Coordinates of C-alpha atoms in Angstrom, one line a residue:
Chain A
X1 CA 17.5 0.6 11.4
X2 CA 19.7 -2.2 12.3
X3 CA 22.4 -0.9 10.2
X4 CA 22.4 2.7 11.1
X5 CA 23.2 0.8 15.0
X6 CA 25.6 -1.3 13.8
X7 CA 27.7 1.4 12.2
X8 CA 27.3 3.6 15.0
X9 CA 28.9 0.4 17.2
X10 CA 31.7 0.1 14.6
X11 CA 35.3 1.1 16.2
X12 CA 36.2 3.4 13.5
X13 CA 33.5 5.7 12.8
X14 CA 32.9 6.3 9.2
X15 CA 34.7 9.5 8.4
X16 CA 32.2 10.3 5.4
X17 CA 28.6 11.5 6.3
X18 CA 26.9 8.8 8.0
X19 CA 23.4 9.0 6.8
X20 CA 24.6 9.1 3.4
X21 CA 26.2 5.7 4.3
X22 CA 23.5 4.4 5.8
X23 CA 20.9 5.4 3.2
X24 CA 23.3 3.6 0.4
X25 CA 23.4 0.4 2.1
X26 CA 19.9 0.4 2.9
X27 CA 19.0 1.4 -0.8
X28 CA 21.1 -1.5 -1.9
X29 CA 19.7 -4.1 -0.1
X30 CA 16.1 -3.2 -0.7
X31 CA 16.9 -3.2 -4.2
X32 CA 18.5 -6.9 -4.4
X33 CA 15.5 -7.6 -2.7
X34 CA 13.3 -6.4 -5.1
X35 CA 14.8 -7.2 -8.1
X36 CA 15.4 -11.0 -6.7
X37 CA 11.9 -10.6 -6.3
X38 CA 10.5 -8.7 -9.8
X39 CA 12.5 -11.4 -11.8
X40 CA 10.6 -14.4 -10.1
X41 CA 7.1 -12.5 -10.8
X42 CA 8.0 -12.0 -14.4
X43 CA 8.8 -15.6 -14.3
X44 CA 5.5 -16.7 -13.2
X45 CA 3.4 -14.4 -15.3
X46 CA 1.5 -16.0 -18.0
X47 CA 4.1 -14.0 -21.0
X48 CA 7.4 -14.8 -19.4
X49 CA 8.6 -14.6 -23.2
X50 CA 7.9 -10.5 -23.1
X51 CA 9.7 -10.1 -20.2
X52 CA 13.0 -11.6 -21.0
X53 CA 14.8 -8.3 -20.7
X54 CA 13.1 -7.2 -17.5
X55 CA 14.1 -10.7 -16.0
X56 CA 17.5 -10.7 -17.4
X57 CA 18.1 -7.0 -15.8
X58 CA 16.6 -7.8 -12.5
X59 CA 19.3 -10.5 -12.2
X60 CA 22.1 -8.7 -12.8
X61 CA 21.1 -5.1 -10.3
X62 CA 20.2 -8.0 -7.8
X63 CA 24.1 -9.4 -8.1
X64 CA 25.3 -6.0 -8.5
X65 CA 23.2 -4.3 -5.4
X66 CA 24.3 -7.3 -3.2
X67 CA 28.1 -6.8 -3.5
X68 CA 27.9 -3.0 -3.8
X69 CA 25.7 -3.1 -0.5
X70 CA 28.3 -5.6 1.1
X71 CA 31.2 -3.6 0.0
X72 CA 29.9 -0.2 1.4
X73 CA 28.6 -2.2 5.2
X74 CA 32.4 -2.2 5.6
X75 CA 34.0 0.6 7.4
X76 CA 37.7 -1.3 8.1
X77 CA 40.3 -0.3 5.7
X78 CA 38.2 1.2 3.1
X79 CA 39.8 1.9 -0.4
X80 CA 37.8 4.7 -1.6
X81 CA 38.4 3.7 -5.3
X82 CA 36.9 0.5 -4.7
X83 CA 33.8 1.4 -3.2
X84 CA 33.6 4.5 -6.2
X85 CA 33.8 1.6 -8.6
X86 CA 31.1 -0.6 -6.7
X87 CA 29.1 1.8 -6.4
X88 CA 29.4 3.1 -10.0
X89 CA 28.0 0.2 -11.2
X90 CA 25.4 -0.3 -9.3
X91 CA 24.0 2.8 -10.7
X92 CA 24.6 1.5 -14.0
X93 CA 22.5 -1.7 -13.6
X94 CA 19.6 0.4 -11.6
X95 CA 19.1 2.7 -14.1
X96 CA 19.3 -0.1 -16.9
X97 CA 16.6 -2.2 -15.1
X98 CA 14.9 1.3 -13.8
X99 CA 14.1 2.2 -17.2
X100 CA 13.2 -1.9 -18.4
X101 CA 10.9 -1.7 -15.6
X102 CA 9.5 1.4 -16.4
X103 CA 8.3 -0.1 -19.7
X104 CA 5.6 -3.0 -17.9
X105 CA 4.9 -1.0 -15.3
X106 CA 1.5 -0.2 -16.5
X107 CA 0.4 -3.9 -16.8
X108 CA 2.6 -5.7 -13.8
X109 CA 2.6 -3.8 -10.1
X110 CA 5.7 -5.5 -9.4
X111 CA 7.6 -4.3 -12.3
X112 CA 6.3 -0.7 -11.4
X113 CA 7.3 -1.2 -7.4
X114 CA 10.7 -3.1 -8.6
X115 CA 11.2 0.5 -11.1
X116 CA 10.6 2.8 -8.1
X117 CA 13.1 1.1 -5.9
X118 CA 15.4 1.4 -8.4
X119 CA 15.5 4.7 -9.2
X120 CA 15.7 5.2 -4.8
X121 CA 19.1 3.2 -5.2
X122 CA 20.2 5.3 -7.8
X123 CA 19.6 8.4 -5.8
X124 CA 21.5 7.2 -2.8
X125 CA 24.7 5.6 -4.6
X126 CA 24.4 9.0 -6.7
X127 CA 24.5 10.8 -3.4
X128 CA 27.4 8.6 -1.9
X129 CA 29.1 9.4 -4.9
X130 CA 29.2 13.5 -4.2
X131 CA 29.7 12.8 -0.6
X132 CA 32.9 10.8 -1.7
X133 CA 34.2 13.9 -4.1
Chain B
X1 CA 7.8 -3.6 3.5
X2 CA 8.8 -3.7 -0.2
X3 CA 9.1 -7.3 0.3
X4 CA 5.6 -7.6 1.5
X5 CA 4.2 -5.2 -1.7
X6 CA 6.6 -7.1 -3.9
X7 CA 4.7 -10.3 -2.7
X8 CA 1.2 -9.0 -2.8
X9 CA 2.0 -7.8 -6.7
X10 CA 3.3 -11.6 -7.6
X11 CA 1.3 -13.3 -9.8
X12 CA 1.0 -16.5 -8.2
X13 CA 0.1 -15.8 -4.8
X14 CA 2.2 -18.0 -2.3
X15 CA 0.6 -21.1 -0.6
X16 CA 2.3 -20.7 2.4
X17 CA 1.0 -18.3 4.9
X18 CA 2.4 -14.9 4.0
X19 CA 3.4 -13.1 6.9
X20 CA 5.1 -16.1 8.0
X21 CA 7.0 -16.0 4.6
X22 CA 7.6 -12.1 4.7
X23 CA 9.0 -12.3 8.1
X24 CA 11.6 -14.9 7.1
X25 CA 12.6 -13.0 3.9
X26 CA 13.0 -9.8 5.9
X27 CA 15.3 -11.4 8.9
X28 CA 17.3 -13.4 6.1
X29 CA 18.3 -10.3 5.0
X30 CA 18.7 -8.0 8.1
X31 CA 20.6 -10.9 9.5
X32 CA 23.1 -11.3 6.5
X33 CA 23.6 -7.0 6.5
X34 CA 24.5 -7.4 10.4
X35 CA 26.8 -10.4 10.0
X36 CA 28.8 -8.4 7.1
X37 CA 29.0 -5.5 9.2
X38 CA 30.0 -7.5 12.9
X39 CA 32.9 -9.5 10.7
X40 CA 33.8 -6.0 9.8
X41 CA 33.3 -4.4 12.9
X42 CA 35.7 -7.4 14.8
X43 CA 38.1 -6.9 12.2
X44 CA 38.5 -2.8 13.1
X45 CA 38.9 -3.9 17.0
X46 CA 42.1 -3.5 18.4
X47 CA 42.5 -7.1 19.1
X48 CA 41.1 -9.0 15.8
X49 CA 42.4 -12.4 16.8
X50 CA 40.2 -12.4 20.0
X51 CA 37.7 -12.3 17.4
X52 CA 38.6 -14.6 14.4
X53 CA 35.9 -17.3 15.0
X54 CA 33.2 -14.7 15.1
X55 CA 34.7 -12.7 12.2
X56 CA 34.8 -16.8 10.6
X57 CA 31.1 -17.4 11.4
X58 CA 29.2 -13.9 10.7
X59 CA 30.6 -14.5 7.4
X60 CA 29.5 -18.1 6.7
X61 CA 26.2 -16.8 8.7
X62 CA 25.8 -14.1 5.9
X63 CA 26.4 -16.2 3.0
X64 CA 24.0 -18.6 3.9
X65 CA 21.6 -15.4 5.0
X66 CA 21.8 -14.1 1.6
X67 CA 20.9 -16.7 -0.4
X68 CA 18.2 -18.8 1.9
X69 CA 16.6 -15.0 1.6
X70 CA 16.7 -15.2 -2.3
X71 CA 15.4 -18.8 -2.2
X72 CA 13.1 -18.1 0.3
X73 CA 11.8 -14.8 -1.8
X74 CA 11.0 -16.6 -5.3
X75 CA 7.3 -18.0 -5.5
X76 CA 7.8 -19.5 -8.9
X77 CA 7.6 -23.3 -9.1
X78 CA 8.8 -23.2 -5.5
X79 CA 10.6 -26.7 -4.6
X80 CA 9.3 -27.3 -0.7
X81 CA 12.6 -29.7 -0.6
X82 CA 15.1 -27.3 -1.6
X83 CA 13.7 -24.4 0.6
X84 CA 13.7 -26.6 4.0
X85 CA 17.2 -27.1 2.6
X86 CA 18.4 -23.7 2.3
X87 CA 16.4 -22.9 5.9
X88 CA 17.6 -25.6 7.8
X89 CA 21.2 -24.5 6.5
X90 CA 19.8 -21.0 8.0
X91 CA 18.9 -21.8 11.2
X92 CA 22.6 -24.0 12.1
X93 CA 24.4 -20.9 10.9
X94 CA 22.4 -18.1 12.7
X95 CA 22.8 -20.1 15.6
X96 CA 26.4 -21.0 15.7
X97 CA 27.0 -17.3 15.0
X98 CA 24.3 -16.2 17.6
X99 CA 26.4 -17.9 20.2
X100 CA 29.7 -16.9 19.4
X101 CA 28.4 -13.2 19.4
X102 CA 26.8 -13.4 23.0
X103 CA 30.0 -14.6 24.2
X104 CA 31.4 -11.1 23.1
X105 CA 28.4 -8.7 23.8
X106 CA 29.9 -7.6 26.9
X107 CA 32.6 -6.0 25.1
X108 CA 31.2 -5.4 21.7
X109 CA 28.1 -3.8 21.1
X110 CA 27.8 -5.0 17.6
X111 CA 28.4 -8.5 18.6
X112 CA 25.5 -8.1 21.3
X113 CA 23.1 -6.6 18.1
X114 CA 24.5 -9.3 15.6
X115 CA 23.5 -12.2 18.5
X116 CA 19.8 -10.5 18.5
X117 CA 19.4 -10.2 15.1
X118 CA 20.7 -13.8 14.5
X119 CA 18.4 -15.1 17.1
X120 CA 15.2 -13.2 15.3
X121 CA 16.4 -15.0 12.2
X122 CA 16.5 -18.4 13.6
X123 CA 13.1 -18.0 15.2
X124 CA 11.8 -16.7 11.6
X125 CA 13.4 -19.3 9.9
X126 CA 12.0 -21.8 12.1
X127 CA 8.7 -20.4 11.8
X128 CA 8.7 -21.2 8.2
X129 CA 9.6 -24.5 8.9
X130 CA 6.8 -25.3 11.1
X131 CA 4.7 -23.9 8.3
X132 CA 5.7 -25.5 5.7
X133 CA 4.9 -29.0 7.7
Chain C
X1 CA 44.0 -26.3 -9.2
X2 CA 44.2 -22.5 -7.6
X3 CA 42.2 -24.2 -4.6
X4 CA 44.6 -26.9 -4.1
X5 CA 47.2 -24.4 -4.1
X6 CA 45.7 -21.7 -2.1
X7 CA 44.6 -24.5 0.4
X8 CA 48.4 -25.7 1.0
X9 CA 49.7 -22.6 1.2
X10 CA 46.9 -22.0 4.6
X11 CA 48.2 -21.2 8.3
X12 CA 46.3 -23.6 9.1
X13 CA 46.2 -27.5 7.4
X14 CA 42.6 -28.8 6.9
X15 CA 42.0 -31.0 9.5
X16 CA 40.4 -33.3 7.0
X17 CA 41.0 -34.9 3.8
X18 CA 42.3 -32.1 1.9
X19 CA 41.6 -33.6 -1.6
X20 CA 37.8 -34.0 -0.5
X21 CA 38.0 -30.9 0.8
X22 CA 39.2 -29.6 -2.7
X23 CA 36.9 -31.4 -4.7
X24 CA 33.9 -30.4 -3.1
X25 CA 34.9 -26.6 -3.2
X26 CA 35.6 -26.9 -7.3
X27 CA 32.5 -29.0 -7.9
X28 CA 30.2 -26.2 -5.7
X29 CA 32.0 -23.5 -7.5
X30 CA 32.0 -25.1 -11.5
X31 CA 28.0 -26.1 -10.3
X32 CA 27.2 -22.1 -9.3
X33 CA 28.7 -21.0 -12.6
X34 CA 27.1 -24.3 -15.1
X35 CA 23.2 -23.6 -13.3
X36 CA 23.8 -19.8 -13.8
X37 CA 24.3 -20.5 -17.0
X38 CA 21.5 -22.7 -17.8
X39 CA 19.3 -20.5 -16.3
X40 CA 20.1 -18.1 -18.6
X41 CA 19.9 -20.5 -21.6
X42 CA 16.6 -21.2 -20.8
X43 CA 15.9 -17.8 -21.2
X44 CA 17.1 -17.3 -24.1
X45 CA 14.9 -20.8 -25.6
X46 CA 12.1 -20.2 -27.7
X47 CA 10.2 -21.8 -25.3
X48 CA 11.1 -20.4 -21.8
X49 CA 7.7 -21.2 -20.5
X50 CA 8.3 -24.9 -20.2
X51 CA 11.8 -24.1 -18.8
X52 CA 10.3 -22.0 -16.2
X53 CA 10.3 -24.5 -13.5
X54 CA 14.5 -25.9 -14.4
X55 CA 15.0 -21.3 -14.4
X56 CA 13.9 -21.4 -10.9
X57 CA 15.6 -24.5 -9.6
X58 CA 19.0 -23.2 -11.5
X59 CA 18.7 -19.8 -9.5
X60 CA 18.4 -21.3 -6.6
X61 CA 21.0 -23.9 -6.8
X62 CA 23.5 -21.7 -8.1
X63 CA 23.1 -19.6 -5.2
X64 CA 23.3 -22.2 -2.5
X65 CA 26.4 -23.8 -4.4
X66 CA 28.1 -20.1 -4.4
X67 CA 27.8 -20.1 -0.5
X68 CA 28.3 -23.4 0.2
X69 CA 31.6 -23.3 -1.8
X70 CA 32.6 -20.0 0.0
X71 CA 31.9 -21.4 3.5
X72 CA 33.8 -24.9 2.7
X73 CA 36.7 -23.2 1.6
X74 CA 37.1 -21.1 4.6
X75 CA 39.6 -23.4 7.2
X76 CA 39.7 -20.7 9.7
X77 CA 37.8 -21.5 13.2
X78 CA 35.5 -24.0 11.2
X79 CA 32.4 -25.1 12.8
X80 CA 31.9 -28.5 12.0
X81 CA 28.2 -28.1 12.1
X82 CA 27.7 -25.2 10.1
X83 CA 29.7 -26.8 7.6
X84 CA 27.3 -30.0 7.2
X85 CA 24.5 -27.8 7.2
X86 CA 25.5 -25.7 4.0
X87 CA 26.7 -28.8 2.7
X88 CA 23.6 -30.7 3.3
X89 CA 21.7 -27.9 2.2
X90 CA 23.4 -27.8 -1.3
X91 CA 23.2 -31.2 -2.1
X92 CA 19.1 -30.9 -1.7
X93 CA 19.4 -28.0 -4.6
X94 CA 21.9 -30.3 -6.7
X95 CA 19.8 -33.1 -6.4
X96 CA 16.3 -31.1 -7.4
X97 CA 18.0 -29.3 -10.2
X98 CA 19.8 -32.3 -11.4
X99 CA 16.4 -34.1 -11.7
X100 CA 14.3 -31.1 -14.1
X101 CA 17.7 -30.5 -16.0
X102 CA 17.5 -34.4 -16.9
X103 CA 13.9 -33.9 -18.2
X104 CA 15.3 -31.4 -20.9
X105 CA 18.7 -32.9 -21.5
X106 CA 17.4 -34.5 -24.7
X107 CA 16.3 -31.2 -25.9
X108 CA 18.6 -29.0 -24.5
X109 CA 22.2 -29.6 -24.6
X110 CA 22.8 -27.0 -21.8
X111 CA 20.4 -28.7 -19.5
X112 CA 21.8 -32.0 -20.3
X113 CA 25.4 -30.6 -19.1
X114 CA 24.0 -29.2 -16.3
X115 CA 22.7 -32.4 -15.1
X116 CA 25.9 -34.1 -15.3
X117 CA 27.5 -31.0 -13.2
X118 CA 25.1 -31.0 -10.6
X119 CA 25.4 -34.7 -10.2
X120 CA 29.3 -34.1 -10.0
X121 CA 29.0 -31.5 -7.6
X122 CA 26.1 -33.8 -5.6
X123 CA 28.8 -36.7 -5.0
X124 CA 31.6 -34.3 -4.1
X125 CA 29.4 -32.8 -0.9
X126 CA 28.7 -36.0 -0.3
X127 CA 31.7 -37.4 -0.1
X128 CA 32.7 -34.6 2.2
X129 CA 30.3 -35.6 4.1
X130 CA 31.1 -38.7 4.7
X131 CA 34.6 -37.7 5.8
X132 CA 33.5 -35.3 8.5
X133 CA 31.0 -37.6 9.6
Chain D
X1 CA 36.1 -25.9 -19.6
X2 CA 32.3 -26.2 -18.7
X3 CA 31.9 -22.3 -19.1
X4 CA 32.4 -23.1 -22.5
X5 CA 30.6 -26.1 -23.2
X6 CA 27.6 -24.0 -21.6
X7 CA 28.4 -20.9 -24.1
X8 CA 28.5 -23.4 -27.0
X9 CA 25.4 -24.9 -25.8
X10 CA 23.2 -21.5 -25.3
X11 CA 20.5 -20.8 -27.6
X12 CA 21.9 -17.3 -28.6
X13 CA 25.6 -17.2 -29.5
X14 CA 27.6 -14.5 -27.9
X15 CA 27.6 -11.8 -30.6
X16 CA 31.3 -11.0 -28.7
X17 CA 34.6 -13.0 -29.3
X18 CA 33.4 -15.8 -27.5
X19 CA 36.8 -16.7 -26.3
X20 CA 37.3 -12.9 -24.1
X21 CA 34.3 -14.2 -22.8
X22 CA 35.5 -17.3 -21.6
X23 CA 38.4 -15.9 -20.3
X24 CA 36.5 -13.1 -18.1
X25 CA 34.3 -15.5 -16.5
X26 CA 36.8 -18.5 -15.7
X27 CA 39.2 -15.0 -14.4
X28 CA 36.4 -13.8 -12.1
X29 CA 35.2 -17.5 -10.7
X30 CA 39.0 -18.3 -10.0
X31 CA 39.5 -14.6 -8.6
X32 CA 36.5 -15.0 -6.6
X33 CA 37.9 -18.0 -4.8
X34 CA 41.4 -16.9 -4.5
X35 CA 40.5 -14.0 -2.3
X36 CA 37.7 -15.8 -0.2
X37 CA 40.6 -18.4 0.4
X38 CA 43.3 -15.4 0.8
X39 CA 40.8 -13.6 3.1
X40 CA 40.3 -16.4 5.4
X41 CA 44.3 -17.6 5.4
X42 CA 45.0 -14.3 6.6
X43 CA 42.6 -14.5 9.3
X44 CA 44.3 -17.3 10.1
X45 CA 47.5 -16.0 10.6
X46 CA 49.3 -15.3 13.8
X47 CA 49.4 -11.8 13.3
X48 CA 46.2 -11.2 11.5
X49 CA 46.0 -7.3 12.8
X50 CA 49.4 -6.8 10.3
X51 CA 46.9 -8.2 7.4
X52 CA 43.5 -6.1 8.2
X53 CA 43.5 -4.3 4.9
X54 CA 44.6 -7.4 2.8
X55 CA 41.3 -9.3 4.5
X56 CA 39.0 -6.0 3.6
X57 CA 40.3 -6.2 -0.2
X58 CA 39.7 -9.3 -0.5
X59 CA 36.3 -9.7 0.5
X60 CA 35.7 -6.3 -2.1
X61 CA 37.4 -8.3 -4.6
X62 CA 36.0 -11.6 -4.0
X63 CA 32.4 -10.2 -3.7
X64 CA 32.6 -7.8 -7.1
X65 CA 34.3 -11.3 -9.3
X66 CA 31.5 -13.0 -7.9
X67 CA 28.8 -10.4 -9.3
X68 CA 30.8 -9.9 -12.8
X69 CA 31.7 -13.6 -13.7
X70 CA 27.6 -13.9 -13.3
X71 CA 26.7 -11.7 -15.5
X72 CA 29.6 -12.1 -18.4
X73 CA 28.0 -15.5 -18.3
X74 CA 24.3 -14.6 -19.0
X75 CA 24.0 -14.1 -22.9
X76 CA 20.5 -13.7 -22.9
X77 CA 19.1 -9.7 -23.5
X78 CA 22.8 -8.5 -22.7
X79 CA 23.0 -4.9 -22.2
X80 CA 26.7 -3.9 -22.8
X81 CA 26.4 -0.4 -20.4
X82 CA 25.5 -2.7 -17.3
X83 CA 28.8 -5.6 -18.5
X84 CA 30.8 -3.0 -19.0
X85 CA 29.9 -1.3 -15.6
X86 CA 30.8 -4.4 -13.8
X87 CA 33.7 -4.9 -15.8
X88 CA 35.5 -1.8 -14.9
X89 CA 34.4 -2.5 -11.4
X90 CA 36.0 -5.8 -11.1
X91 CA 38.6 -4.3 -12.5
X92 CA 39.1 -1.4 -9.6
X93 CA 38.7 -4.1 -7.1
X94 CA 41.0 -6.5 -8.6
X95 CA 44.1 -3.9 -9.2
X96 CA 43.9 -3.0 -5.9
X97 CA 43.7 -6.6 -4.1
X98 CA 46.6 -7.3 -5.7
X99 CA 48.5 -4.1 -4.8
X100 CA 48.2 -5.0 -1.0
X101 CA 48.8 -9.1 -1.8
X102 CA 51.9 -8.1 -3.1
X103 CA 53.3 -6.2 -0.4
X104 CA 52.5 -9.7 1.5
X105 CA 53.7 -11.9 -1.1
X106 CA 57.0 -12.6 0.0
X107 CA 55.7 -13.5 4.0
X108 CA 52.6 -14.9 2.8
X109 CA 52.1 -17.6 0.0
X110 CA 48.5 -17.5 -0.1
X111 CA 49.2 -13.2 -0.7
X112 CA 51.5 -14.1 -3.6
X113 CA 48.9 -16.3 -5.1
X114 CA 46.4 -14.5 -5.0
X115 CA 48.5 -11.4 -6.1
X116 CA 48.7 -13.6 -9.8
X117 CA 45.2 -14.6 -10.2
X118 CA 44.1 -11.2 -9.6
X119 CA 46.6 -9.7 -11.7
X120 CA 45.1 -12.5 -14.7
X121 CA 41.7 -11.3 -13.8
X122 CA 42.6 -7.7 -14.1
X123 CA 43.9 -9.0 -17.5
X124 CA 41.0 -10.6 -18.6
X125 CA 38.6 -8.1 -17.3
X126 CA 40.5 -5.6 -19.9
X127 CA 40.3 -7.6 -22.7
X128 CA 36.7 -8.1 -22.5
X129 CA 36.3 -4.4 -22.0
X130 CA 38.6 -3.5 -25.3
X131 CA 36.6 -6.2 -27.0
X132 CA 33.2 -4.8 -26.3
X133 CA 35.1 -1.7 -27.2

């Protein structure tokens, strides 16, 4: 919400579809969020030990998500290779800690929210993608 | 709302009263989204060097934004010391960049949003102080 | 030793004492990477689940050193008392992660270097401290 | 130098040349740096409007060496898709920071600095990717 206003108050109006934009950066910060968060859980669950992946994963599409949303938020001089690349890799690192998710979803909620949110960041960055061309 | 489910799945339910913690998460990281986007907004203004203490403090504002909401998500062994740290940090930064954006909301609506949502933050951010004592 | 560089070759002189100034930026930054690090040795112990608590202070220190570093190595328009805040701020997570890192050093080689960066990095935001005081 | 005391230190040796490794991560840290501190000199120019795209590339770059040099350094679970994704990211971001540092290199010390550490972290970045191969 706030960022949809705040790019509609930006002096140079995004030339690429806005609500594409908007979703993307939305997407990514949710899923730092989540991932931030799904790594802590794991850490605090009584088998840490069988979730070594999941945690390792988590920490890297929270990273990842953080820049890439940071790096799309800004409309000034964009270099359209740059934000390609960004946003390349964040759906890399989703689908990576999408699919490690997937695997303890069944016996921890978080890891099965944390999966879902995921795979809604990879649709939108996918969908940025295309809009880019 | 993520964060909040994310919460509710951990498995070591915070001691802190929840909302309070929620709502702090939440503005931590609406609050370092705007500040990314105002710096980038000021810098696509026809006069950027009217605006290079505000470009200077939404960036140190989302920084600090950023990872107080990580700290401030993880439930984990949670260090009461370090998170009054990282929210104290908060609250100086939101509020130094709070003022420097109202004295620009005239002109710029995304200063006059970035001064609101940096004023929800502090308040959130103080709210979690007076909780945790 | 880029810092010092970059830091000379700025519009606009630090104000203060630029070696301070310098240290404190490398120790924050050499701390973000060394607790990153340990974090993820932990992980990778046989044991994480006695680690769990140094994980979780590590995470969070490296996080507040990474912005606190950013923010103190920005000389543009500084705010004095944003500055002390992230300062103070990191020196709280230095000092908590320094203490559970010492508990393992004997153990845990990586924990034990960690210690002895955190308490680097603790002295170097304090001296700057003390010279904006 | 402490990156690879940590490396040596961790519990699980880097399967990859552990040197590359080394290299990437001290590239990225120093990268990050340069471009925060390049970012923020040119804000602090007189005529920051001539050096809007400069500041824009730099935060990119600064934000995506930040994100890479953490995970090159974790070594615990690796998954070489999501390194290599960040990689090639950093990589983007990198090449063209120090396209537009060069054009300011001979006005701007801080642009010609900069301009070299990116161009080393380019390098470094493409030596860890032929070595994961």
């Amino acid at each position: 919400m706030t960022i949809r206003e705040m790019l509609e108050a930006h002096p140079q109006p995004a030339s690429r579809d806005r609500d594409v934009v908007v979703r993307c950066i939305e997407a990514c910060i949710e899923c730092a969020a989540a991932c931030t968060s799904c790594a802590d859980a794991d850490l605090g669950e009584s088998d840490p030990q069988e979730l070594v992946r999941c945690i390792r994963l988590c920490l890297d599409c929270a990273d990842l998500c953080d820049s890439t949303g940071r790096i799309v938020t800004r409309q000034t001089a964009s270099d359209a290779g740059v934000i390609r690349a960004a946003v390349e890799g964040c759906v890399v690192a989703c689908s990576a800690c999408r699919k490690e998710c997937e695997r303890h979803a069944e016996h921890h909620e978080h890891c099965r929210i944390c999966a879902q949110v995921c795979s809604r960041c990879e649709q939108a960055c996918n969908d940025l993608l295309e809009s880019i061309g």
